[in-house]
Each structure stands twice: as C-alpha cells, then as structure tokens.
XYZ file of C-alpha atoms in Angstrom:
644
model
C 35.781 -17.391 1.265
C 33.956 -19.916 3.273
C 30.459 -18.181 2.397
C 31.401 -18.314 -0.977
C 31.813 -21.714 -1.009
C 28.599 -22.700 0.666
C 27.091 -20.822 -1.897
C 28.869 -22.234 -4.950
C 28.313 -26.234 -3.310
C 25.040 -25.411 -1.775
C 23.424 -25.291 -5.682
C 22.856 -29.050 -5.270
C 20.688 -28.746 -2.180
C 16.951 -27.313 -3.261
C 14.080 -28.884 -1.657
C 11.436 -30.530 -3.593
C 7.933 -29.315 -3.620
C 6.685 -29.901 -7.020
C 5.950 -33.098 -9.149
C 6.805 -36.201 -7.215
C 8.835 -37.888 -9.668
C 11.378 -40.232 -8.065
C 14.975 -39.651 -9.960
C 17.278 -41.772 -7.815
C 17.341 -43.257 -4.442
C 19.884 -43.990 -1.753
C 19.769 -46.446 0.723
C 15.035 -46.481 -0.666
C 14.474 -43.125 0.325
C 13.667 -41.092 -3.077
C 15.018 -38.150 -4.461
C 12.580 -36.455 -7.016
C 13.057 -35.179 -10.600
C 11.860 -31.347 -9.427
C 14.835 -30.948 -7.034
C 17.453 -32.027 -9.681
C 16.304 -29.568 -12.337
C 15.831 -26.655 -10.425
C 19.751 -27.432 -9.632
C 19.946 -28.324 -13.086
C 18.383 -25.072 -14.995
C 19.843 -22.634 -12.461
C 23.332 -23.579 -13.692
C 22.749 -23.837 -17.148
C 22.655 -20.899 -19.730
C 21.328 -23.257 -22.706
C 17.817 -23.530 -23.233
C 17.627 -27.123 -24.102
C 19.166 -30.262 -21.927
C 22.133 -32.545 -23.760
C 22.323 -35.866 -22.529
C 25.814 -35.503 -21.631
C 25.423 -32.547 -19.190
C 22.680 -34.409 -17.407
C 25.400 -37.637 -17.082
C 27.519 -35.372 -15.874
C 24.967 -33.229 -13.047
C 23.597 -36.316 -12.244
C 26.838 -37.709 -10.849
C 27.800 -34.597 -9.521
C 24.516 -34.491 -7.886
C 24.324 -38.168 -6.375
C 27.878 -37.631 -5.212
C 26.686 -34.342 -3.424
C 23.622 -36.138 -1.440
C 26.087 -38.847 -0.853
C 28.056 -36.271 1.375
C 25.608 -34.762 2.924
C 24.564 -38.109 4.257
C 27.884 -38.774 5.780
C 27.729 -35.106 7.431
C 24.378 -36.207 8.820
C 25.735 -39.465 9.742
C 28.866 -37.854 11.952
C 26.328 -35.876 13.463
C 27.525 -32.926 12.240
C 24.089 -31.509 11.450
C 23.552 -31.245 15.434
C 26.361 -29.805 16.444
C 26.069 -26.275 18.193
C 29.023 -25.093 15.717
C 26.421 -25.680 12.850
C 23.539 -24.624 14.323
C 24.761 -21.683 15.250
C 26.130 -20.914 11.855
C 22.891 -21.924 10.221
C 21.116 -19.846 12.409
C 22.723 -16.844 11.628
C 22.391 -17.253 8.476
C 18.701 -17.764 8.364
C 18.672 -14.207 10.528
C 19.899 -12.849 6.648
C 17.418 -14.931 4.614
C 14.313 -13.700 6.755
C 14.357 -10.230 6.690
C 13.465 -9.722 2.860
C 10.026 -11.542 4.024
C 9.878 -9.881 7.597
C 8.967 -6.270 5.404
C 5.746 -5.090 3.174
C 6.970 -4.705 -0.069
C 4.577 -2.720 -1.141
C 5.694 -0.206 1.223
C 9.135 -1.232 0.836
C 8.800 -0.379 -3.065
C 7.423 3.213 -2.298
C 9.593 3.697 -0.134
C 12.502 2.589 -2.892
C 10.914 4.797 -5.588
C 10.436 7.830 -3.088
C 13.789 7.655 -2.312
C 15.047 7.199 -5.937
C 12.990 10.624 -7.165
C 14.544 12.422 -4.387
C 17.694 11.186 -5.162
C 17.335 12.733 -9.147
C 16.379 15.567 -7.308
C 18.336 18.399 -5.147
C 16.576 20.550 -2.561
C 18.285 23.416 -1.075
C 17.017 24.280 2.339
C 17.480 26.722 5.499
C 16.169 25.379 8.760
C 15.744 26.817 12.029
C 16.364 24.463 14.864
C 14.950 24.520 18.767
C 17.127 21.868 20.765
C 15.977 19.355 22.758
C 18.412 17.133 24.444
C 18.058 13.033 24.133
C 16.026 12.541 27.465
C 13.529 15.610 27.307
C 10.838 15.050 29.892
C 7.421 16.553 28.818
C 7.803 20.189 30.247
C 10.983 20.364 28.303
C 9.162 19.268 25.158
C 6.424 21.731 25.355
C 8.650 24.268 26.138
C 10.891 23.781 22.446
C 7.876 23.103 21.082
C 5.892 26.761 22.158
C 9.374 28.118 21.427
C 8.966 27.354 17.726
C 5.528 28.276 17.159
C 6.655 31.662 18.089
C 9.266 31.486 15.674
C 7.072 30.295 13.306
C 4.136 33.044 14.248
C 7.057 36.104 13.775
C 8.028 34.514 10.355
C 4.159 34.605 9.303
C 4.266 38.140 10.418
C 6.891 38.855 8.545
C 8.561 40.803 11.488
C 12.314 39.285 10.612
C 13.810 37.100 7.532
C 13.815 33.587 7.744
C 18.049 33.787 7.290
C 18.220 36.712 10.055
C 16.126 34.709 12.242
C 17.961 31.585 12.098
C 21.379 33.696 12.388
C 20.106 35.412 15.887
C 17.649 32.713 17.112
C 18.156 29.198 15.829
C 20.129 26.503 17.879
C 22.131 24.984 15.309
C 25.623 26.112 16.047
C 26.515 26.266 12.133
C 23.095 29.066 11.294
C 25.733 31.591 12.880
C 27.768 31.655 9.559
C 25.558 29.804 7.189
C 22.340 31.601 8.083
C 20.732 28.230 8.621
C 21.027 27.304 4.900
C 22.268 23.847 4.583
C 22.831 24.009 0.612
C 21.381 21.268 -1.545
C 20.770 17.572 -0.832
C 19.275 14.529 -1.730
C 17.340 11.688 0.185
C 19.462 10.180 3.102
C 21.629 13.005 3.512
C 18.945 14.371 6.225
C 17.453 12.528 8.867
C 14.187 10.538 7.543
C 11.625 13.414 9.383
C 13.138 16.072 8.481
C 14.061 15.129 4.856
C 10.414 13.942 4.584
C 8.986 17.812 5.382
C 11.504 19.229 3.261
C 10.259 17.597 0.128
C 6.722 18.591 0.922
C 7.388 21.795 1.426
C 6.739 23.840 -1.577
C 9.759 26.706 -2.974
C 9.902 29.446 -0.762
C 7.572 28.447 1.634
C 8.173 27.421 5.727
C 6.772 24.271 7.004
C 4.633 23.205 10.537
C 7.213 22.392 13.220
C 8.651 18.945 12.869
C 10.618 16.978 15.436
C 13.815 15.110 15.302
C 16.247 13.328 17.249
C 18.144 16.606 17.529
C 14.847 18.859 18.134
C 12.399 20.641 16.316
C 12.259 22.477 13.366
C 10.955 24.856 11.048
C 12.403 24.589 7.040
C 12.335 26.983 4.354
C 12.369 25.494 0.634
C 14.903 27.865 -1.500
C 15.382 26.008 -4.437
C 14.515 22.587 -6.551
C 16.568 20.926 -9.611
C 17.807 18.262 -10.954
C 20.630 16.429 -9.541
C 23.788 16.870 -11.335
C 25.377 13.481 -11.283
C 28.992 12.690 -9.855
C 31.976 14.465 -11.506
C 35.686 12.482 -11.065
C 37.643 15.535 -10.873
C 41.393 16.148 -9.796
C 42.655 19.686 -8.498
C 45.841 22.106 -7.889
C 45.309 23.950 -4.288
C 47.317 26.494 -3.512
C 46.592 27.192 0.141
C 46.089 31.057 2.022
C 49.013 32.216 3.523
C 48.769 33.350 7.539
C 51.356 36.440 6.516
C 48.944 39.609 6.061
C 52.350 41.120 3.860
C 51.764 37.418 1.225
C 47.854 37.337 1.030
C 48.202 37.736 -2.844
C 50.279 35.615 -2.877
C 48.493 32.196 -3.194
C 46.562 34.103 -6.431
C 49.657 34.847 -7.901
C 50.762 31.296 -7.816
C 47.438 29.793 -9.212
C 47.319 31.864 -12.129
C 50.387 31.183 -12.970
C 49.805 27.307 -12.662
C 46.661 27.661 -14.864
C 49.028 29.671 -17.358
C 50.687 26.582 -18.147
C 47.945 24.439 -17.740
C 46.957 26.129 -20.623
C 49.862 26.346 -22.542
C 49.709 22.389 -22.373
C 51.443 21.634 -19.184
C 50.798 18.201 -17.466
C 47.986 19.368 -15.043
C 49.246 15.692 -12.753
C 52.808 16.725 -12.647
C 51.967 20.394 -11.982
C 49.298 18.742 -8.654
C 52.088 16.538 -7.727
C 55.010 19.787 -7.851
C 52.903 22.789 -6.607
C 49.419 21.623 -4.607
C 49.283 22.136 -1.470
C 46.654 19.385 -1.030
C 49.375 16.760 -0.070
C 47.307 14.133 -0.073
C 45.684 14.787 -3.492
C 48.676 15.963 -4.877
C 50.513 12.372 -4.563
C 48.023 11.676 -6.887
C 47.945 13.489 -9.228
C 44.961 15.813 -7.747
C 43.013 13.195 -8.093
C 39.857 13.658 -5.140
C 37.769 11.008 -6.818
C 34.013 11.048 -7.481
C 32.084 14.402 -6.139
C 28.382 14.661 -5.855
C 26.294 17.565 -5.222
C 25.333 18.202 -1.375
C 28.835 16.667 -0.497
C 31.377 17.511 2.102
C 33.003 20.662 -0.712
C 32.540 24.528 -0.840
C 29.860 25.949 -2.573
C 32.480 27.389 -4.246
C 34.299 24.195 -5.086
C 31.099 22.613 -6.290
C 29.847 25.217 -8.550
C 33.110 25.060 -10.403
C 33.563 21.363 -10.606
C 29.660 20.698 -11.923
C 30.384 24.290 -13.979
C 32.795 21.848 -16.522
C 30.881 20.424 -19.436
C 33.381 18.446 -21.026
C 36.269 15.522 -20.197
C 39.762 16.860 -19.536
C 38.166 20.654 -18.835
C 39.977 23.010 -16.603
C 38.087 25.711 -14.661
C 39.368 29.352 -14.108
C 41.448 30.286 -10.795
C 38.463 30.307 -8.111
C 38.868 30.942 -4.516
C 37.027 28.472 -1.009
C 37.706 29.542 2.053
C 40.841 26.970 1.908
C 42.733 28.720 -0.870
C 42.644 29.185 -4.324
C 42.202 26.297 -6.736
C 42.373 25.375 -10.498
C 39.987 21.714 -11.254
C 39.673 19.053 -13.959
C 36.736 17.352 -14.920
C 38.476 13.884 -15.691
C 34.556 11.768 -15.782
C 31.591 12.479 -15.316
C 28.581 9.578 -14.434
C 24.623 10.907 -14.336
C 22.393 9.395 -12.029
C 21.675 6.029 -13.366
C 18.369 4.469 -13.445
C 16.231 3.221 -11.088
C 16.707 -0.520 -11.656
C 20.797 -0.111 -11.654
C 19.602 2.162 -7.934
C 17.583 -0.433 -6.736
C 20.488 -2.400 -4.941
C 22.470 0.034 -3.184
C 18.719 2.244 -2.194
C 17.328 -0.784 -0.893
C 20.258 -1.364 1.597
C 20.112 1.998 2.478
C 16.795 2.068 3.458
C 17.054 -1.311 5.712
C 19.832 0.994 7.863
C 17.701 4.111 7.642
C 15.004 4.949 10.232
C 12.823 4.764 7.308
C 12.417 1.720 7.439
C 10.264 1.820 10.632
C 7.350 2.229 7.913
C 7.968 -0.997 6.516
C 7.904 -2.746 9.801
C 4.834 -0.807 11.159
C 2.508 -2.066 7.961
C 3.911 -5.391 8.249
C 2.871 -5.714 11.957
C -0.241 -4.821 10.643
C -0.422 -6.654 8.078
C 0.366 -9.592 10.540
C -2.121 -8.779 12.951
C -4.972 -8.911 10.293
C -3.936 -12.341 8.754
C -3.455 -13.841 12.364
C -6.576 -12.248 13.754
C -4.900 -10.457 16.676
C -7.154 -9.745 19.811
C -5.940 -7.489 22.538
C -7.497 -8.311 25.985
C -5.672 -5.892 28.449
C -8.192 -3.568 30.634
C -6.810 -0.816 32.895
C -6.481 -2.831 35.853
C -4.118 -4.904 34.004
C -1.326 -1.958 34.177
C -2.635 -0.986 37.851
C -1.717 -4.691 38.653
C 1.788 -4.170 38.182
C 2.298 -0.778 39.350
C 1.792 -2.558 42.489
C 5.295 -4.124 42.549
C 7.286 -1.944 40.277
C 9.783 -0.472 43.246
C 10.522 -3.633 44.520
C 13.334 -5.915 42.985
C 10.474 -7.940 40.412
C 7.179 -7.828 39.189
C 5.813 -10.986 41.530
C 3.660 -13.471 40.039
C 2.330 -13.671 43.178
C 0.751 -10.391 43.391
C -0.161 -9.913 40.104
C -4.162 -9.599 39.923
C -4.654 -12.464 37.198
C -1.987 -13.494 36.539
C -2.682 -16.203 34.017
C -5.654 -14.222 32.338
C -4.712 -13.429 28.470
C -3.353 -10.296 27.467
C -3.464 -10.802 23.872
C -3.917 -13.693 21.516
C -3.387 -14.563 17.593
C -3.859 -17.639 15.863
C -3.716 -20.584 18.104
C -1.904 -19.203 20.657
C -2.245 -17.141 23.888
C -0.131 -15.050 26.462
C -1.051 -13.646 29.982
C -0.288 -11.239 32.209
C 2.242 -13.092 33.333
C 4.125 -14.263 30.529
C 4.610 -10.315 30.281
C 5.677 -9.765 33.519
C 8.218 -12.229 32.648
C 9.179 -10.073 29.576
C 9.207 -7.067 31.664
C 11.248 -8.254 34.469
C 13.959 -8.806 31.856
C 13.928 -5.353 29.864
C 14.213 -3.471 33.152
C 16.274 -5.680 35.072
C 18.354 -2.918 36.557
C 15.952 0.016 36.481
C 12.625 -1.249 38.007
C 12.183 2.231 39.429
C 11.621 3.917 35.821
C 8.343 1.897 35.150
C 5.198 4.173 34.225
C 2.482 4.024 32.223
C 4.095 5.129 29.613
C 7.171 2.684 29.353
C 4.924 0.320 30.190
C 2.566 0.894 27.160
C 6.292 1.207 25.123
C 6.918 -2.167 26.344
C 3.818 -3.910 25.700
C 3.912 -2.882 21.686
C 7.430 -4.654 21.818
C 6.504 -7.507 23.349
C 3.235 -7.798 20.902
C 5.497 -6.964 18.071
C 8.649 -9.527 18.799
C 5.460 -12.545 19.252
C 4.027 -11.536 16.170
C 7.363 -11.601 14.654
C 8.991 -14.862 16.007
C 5.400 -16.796 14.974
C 5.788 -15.526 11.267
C 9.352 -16.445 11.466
C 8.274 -20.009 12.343
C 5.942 -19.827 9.438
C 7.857 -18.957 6.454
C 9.035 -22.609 5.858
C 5.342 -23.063 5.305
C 4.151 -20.181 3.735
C 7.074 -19.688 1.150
C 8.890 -22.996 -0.462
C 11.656 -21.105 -2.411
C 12.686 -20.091 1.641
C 12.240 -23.109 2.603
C 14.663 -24.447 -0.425
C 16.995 -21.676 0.707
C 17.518 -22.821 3.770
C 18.077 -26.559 3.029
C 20.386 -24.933 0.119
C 22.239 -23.025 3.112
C 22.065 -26.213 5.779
C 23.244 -28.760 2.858
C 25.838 -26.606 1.942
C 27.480 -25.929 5.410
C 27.795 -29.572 5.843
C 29.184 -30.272 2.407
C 31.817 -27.445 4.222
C 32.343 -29.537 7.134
C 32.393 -33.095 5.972
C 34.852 -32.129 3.288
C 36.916 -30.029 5.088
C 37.219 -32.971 8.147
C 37.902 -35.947 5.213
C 39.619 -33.902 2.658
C 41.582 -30.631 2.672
C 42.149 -30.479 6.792
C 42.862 -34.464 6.449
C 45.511 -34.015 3.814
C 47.505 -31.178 6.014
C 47.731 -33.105 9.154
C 48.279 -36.389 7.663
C 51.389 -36.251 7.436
C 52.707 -39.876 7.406
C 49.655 -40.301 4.279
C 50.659 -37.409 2.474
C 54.412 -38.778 2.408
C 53.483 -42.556 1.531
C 51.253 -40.910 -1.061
C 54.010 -38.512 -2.250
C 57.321 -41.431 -2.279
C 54.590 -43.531 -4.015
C 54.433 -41.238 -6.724
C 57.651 -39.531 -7.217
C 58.257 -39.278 -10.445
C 55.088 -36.938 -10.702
C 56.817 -33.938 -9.604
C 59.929 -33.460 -10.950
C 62.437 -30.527 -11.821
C 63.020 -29.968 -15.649
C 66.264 -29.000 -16.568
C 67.613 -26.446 -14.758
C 70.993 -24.078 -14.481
C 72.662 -21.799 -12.019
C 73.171 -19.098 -13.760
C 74.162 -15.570 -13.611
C 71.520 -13.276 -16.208
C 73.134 -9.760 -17.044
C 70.369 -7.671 -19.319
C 71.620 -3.601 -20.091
C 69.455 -1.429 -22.865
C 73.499 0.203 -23.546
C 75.301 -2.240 -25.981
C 78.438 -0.743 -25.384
C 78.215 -1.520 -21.248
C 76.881 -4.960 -22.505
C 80.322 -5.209 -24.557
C 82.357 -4.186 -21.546
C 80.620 -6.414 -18.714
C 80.608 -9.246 -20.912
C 84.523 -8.330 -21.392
C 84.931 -8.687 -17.951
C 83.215 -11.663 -16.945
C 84.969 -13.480 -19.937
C 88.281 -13.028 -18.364
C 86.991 -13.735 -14.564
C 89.382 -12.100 -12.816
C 86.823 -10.127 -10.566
C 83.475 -10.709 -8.958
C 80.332 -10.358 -10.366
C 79.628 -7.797 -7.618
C 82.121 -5.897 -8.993
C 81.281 -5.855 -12.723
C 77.977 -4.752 -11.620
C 79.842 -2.189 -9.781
C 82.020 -0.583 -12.634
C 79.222 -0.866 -14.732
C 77.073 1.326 -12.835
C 78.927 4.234 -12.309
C 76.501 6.374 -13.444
C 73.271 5.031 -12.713
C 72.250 2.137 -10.795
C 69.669 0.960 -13.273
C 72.277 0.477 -16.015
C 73.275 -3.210 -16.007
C 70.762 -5.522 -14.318
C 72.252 -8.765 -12.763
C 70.385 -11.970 -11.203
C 71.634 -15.140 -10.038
C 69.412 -18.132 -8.952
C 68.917 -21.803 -10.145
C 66.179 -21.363 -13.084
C 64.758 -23.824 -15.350
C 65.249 -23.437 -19.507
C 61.773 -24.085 -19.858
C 59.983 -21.100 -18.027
C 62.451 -18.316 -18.399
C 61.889 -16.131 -20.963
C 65.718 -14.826 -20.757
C 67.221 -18.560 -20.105
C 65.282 -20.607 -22.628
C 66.923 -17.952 -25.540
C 70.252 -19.843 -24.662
C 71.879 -23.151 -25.036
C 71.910 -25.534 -22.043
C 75.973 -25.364 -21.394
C 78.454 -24.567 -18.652
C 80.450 -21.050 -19.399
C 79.610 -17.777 -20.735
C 77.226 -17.030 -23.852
C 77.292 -14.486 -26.358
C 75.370 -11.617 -25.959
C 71.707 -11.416 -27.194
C 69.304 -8.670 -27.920
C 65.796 -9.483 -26.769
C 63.175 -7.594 -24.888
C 65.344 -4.122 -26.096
C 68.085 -5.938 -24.085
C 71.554 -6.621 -24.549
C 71.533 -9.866 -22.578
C 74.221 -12.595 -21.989
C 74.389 -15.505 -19.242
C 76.974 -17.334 -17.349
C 75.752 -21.134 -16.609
C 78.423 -22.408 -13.663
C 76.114 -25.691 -13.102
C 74.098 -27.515 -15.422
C 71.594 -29.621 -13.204
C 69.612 -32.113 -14.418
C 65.978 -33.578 -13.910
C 65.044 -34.842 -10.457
C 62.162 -35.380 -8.616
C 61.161 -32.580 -6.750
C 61.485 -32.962 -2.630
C 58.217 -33.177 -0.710
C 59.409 -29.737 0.698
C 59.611 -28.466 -2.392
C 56.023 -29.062 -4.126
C 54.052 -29.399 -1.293
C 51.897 -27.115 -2.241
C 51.070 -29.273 -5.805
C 51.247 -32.701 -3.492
C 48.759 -31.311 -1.403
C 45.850 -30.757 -3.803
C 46.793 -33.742 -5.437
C 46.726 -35.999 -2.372
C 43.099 -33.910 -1.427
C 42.058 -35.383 -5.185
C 43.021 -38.679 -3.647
C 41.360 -38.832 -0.461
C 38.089 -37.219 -2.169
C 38.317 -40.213 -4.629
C 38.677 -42.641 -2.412
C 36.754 -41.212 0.161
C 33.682 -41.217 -2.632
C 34.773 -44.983 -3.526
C 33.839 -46.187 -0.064
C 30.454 -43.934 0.149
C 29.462 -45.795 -3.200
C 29.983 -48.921 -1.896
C 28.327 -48.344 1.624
C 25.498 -46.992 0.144
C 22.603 -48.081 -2.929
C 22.175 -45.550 -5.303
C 19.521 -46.306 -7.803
C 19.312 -43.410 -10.681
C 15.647 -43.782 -13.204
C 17.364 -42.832 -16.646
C 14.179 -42.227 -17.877
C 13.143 -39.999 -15.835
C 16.715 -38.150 -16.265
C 16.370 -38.437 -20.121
C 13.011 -37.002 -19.630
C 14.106 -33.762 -18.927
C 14.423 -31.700 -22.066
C 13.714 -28.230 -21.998
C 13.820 -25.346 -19.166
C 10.394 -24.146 -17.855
C-alpha cells in the first residue's frame, strides 16, 4: 500500500534538466517550467493543455513542493529510517542499467523462440557431486567420452545406454527421455546444447551443476499453448480380484457425459481426485512439458474444441475422462516480454548479461590490470595464519588495477580478502584467489557505475528524486495528518462536538423483517405475530418445520432510507401488511420508531476521522502558505500548450 502511494504522490517530484524556465519560486529558489510538464503530460491523456487543468496542477504542484520542504525542514530527509528505505529502493531502479541490453534483448528473443518451440530430449547423465576436486572432474568427464565413443560406435542405443549406464535415477524407467520442454524448464547449459543439437543427433559433453552430459534431440514442434481443462479420475484399485474395475466405472461416467450429464456434478460425485473434484475437476491451465502423464497430455492437447470431452484413457494413476473448458496459444512476444524478462534476471542466464556489461565497463573506463605473479606469491606467504598482514605483504601499496581516476593496491585487496575468507583462511590457492580477484574487480567496476548513473542518465536521476520526494511526502503527511488525527484524541473530539450536526442518524426503526418465497407461510406467520401471543423465535420455529430456509427473520435498528426491504414501508409502530418484492412475501413489525440524532463519536469515527485528516491537511497547508513565498509566472504556465 505504502509503495503504492509513493508512487501515485511521487508524480510531482521529476528533476529538471531541460529548458531553464523559472515557473514559480518559494522562499527565491526557482522551480522550472520542464519539471512541471513532465508531471503535467505524464498525467494527462489529452493532447492539448486547458487552462483550467494547469490552475488546478499548478496548485496541486506548489502544494506538493511545499511539503516536501517541511519534510526537509524536520529533517526527515536524514534520517536512517529514510535512507535506508531510499536506498533500497534505488537497489530496484539500478539494475535495468547495471545489464547490456543488447544482450539482454537476445537473450529475451532466444528465450521467446524456444518458448514457441518444444524439444523432446533423452540425456545421459555422469554425476559429479557439488565440491568435485579436479581428479573427480576428469574422472566424470573421461567417463562420458566413453559413453559418447560407444554411442558413435553404435555398440548400444542411446535409450539402452542411459537405462544401464546413466546416473540419473529417473533413466531407469524413462530411458533417459525427459519428454518435451521449453526454455527455463532445463538448467541454462544444458537447455542451451539441447537447442543446438540437431533431431536425432547426440551432442559434445556438457557440464552442469548436477554433472555432465550427453543429449539426444528426438523431436521439434511447435508449442501447443495452455489448455484450462477439468477431469473425472477414477483411481486403480490395490485388489488384483477389482483391477477392471476403475474402467468399468469411467466408461460408464463418460456414458452419461455423453448423454448430456453435468460433467461438474459427475467430478464432484464420482472423481477420485478430491481435490479437483470439489471443483468441479477443474486442474486449471496445463502446458506442454508440465508436471502430467504423457498420457494425460496427449489427451488434453488431443481436444480441438471448447466444452470437448476425450475418450476413457488410462496414466499410471487411473483412468480418466477430460474437458477442454479454454484454450490460450502462446501470445506474442511483446505481451512475453514482461514475465521473460523477469525470468531471465532469476535465471543463471543472466550471467551473460553481466559478463558483457563488465566488459563493456572496462572499455569505457579504460581498465588496466597491474598484478604480476609475485603479487599472488606475496600473499601465499600469510594465508595459514589468522590474516593476510599488511605488514608482510611485498608492496603493499603498489596498484593492482586501475580505471578512470581511481586506483587500488595490493592492499586494499588484502583487505577484501581478509573479509571473504574470514573463517577459512586455510582454503586460499591460486585458484580462489584468481576467483576472488574477478569479484573484487567486478563489485569496483560496479559500485563506480552505480555512482555514475545520476550523471550519465537524467530520467534515473528524476527517478530517484521522484522516489526520495515521494517517501517524504509519506512521512510528513503521515506525522501531520492521518497518524496526527488517530492519536489526537482531545482534537479529534473538539473537532467532532464542534461539528455535530454533520453526522447524524436519519430516521431509523427497530424492527423485526420476515421475507418467505411461500405466501401461504407468509399468511400464517403474519397470523401469528398479529395476535402476539408467542415469540418471534417461535414463529420462526413453526414456520420452519420443514426446511430451515423457509421464513427468513432479522431484527436490528435500520434506517428507512438504505434498506431496500424497510424503505417499501411506512414509518409507524405495529405490524404492516404483507408485501411482495424481491419474489418475497415480506411484512415488518416496527416496536420503536427513533428519530434523527447526531451520531456518537463512537459511532462514525471512522467518517470523523477522514474528515478531521481533511482538516488538519487544510490547515496544516494554511500555515505552510503563510510561512513561505510562493511566486507562480502565469505566463510561463499559460505558455504551455501542447504535449511534446
């Protein structure tokens, strides 16, 4: 809710970095006519200005820098609550520029043609654990280059060899086929070699997290969409003596599915799906490549029409009947772009668009690496002891790399160093070491474009004031307004006894509502309450021997004016005749007529409250007005005509 906010009040607060005409001032300092249109235009629809929407966005807008100036004033724009709010917000509005794009839109368009198209593919897996040292990495590795060698050979199949051989538990049943999918169903390397490997064909080793590889292509084709689909199950039974059983059922479910039976009703009676079933059957959307049987699939994409029902089909599970109730095809790649680009920012994918932008980043600062090998002697000097020391490091303050204006040494990376392996000085080596250096390159080159991007991009920089404006409007308002008028509490009364006849009750009743569809129980109840010679409770009682819905009763004090029932009636103490509206035989029985009063402060709070917030904002803006000079240039306002 709060974000929402900032970003529906934070409109007023773009930075100016075009023409330098001054609109208004407060207090001298001058507010240009570029920041108030790009507020201006990005609100408005219309194509051409009206002098009385820029009266009103002009007052909306002085009032709004008016606020902000109080914030700043409280010192609220200091305070380690706000920075660190800010701050984590600015973590969001850097990334899009802390990426190539140009990768970043290959990437996007790679994944969306993968996504329109469905590979099926058998793999053959060699495990390696998460640690492997090097012996156990050329041993997995060696291991499937001999696979791959017997393949060429042509000494075993690809699905018999993955059955016997491969280290995927599941290639025991499946033969190492994984059945179709589509980009980011695989991890990034593997998915990669899968959709350059041709049809039938086995590609070079590649490594994963989980080990390495070999992949044979079956099959290619178009992705089929997402079907909304409901089903019947009818689960296997364990009893050898009822296997036919399940069969039996289903076909005789579909046999009045067919006849025109209610295929929900018939989910909701006989599926064994419980969780479906109190649905209807509904399972929701399906894609290809999902978590369903083959099987399942094949009959669900098999449906070319709305409101389809397949033939009895057996999964594993049981047997099943499904209906196609939608069906969506893969929309374009502009309604993709959205939900692909978030994907890829969580994907390790996205290690390409960091790697070119280091790059990139490197080039444009002019990045020099200094480091010799003595450099990583130096600290292998130290590295079993509790810290790299400063003290024995062989130049220490010599640079280590440099870009731009600014330099680091050996030892500003022995600082770096001493914190990543705080607790594990011992597993130093060249390697790690080399590991660590990239990072540390990487996070400098990284924090120095971050501290860049006010400079090198305005519309961030505007964001950012739009952001920091925005969370003080928050905070100022929420201290002088809305918090204010909840724990004022002696304010909020004087305001509320000073303006009592604001809230008040219309005319109300207590009254007793009795509504039955049956005119004949209407008759009979109405009978009864007529002569009053037993409780309410009671008539409801005798009334609803049969069912419990029959004759409806409510009592409560309700006004005339908003009851739809009530307002049918005349205002009068006693019982009225009976009434058919809403397909109800109605009547009412008014013991108390009660007249118009001013509401108790308990009682409309809620209403007294906003309109006592209205008050304080008022007045609050009354006393910024007259603290502070605000000059507005109508001529410059009136200048402004049509959007850019």
């Amino acid at each position: 809710m709060k974000f929402k906010w900032i970003l529906f009040l934070s409109i007023f607060a773009l930075e100016t970095t075009a023409q330098k005409q001054v609109l208004l001032t407060i207090d001298d300092k001058p507010i240009y006519k570029s920041e108030f249109e790009q507020i201006y235009w990005k609100n408005k629809k219309e194509k051409f200005a009206t002098k009385e929407d820029l009266d009103e966005y002009i007052k909306l807008f002085s009032n709004f820098k008016l606020k902000v100036k109080a914030a700043e004033a409280r010192g609220l724009d200091t305070a380690k609550k706000f920075i660190n709010e800010l701050s984590g917000y600015i973590l969001q509005l850097e990334k899009p520029y802390l990426i190539d794009t140009s990768i970043n839109e290959e990437l996007i368009k790679e994944a969306y043609f993968r996504i329109k198209n469905e590979l099926n593919a058998s793999h053959i897996m060699v495990k390696l654990n998460g640690n492997p040292t090097p012996t156990d990495t050329l041993k997995a590795y060696n291991k499937i280059i001999s696979i791959k060698e017997s393949l060429i050979k042509n000494e075993q199949s690809f699905e018999e060899t993955a059955s016997e051989i491969s280290e995927d538990p599941s290639a025991k049943n499946n033969n190492g086929n994984l059945g179709y999918f589509t980009a980011f169903k695989m991890v990034y390397p593997f998915e990669e070699m899968a959709y350059n490997t041709k049809v039938g064909e086995i590609s070079d080793p590649i490594r994963t997290r989980f080990g390495y590889h070999l992949i044979k292509v079956n099959d290619i084709r178009a992705a089929k969409g997402k079907v909304k689909a409901a089903h019947i199950m009818i689960a296997n039974s364990n009893d050898p003596t009822q296997k036919n059983i399940a069969q039996i059922k289903i076909n005789e479910i579909h046999k009045k599915l067919i006849e025109g039976a209610d295929f929900s009703q018939l989910a909701q009676e006989f599926s064994s799906d419980r969780n479906s079933a109190k649905k209807g059957g509904e399972l929701g959307w399906i894609k290809s490549g999902g978590n369903y049987y083959k099987e399942f699939e094949d009959a669900v994409f098999g449906l070319e029409n709305n409101n389809d029902i397949s033939e009895p089909f057996q999964t594993p599970g049981g047997w099943h009947v499904v209906k196609r109730l939608s069906y969506e095809p893969i929309g374009d790649l502009e309604s993709m772009r959205y939900e692909i680009k978030n994907k890829i920012q969580k994907d390790s994918r996205s290690a390409k668009t960091k790697s070119s932008f280091i790059n990139k980043l490197k080039n444009e600062y002019d990045f020099k690496l200094k480091y010799k090998e003595d450099l990583f002697i130096s600290f292998f000097d130290d590295i079993n002891k509790d810290s790299i020391e400063f003290s024995n490091l062989k130049k220490a303050n010599k640079t280590l790399f440099k870009f731009s204006d600014k330099e680091f040494t050996n030892k500003d990376f022995a600082i770096y160093l001493n914190k990543v392996f705080e607790n594990q000085k011992n597993s130093i080596n060249k390697n790690s070491l080399n590991k660590s250096l990239k990072n540390y390159i990487n996070s400098q080159l990284i924090e120095y474009e971050k501290s860049q991007l006010k400079n090198k991009y305005p519309e961030f920089k505007a964001l950012v004031k739009e952001y920091r404006d925005g969370i003080l409007l928050f905070e100022i308002s929420d201290q002088m307004i809305w918090s204010k008028a909840i724990k004022d509490t002696n304010g909020l009364k004087r305001f509320y006894e000073e303006n009592l006849n604001k809230w008040t009750w219309p005319l109300r009743a207590n009254v007793e509502i009795y509504s039955t569809s049956n005119k004949e129980i209407a008759s009979k109840a109405h009978e009864m309450k007529k002569e009053n010679k037993i409780s309410s409770d009671s008539i409801v009682k005798i009334s609803n021997v049969n069912s419990s819905l029959d004759l409806i009763y409510h009592k409560d004090i309700l006004s005339f004016e908003n009851n739809e029932i009530l307002s049918n009636f005349e205002a009068k103490i006693g019982i009225s005749d009976i009434k058919f509206l809403n397909n109800k035989h109605s009547f009412i029985f008014i013991s108390e007529i009660i007249q118009p009063a001013p509401k108790k402060l308990n009682e409309a709070e809620g209403l007294i409250v906003s309109e006592y917030q209205q008050f304080l904002e008022e007045k609050w803006l009354n006393e910024l007005q007259a603290k502070h000079k605000v000059e507005i240039n109508y001529d410059v306002l009136y200048s402004i005509k049509e959007k850019p």
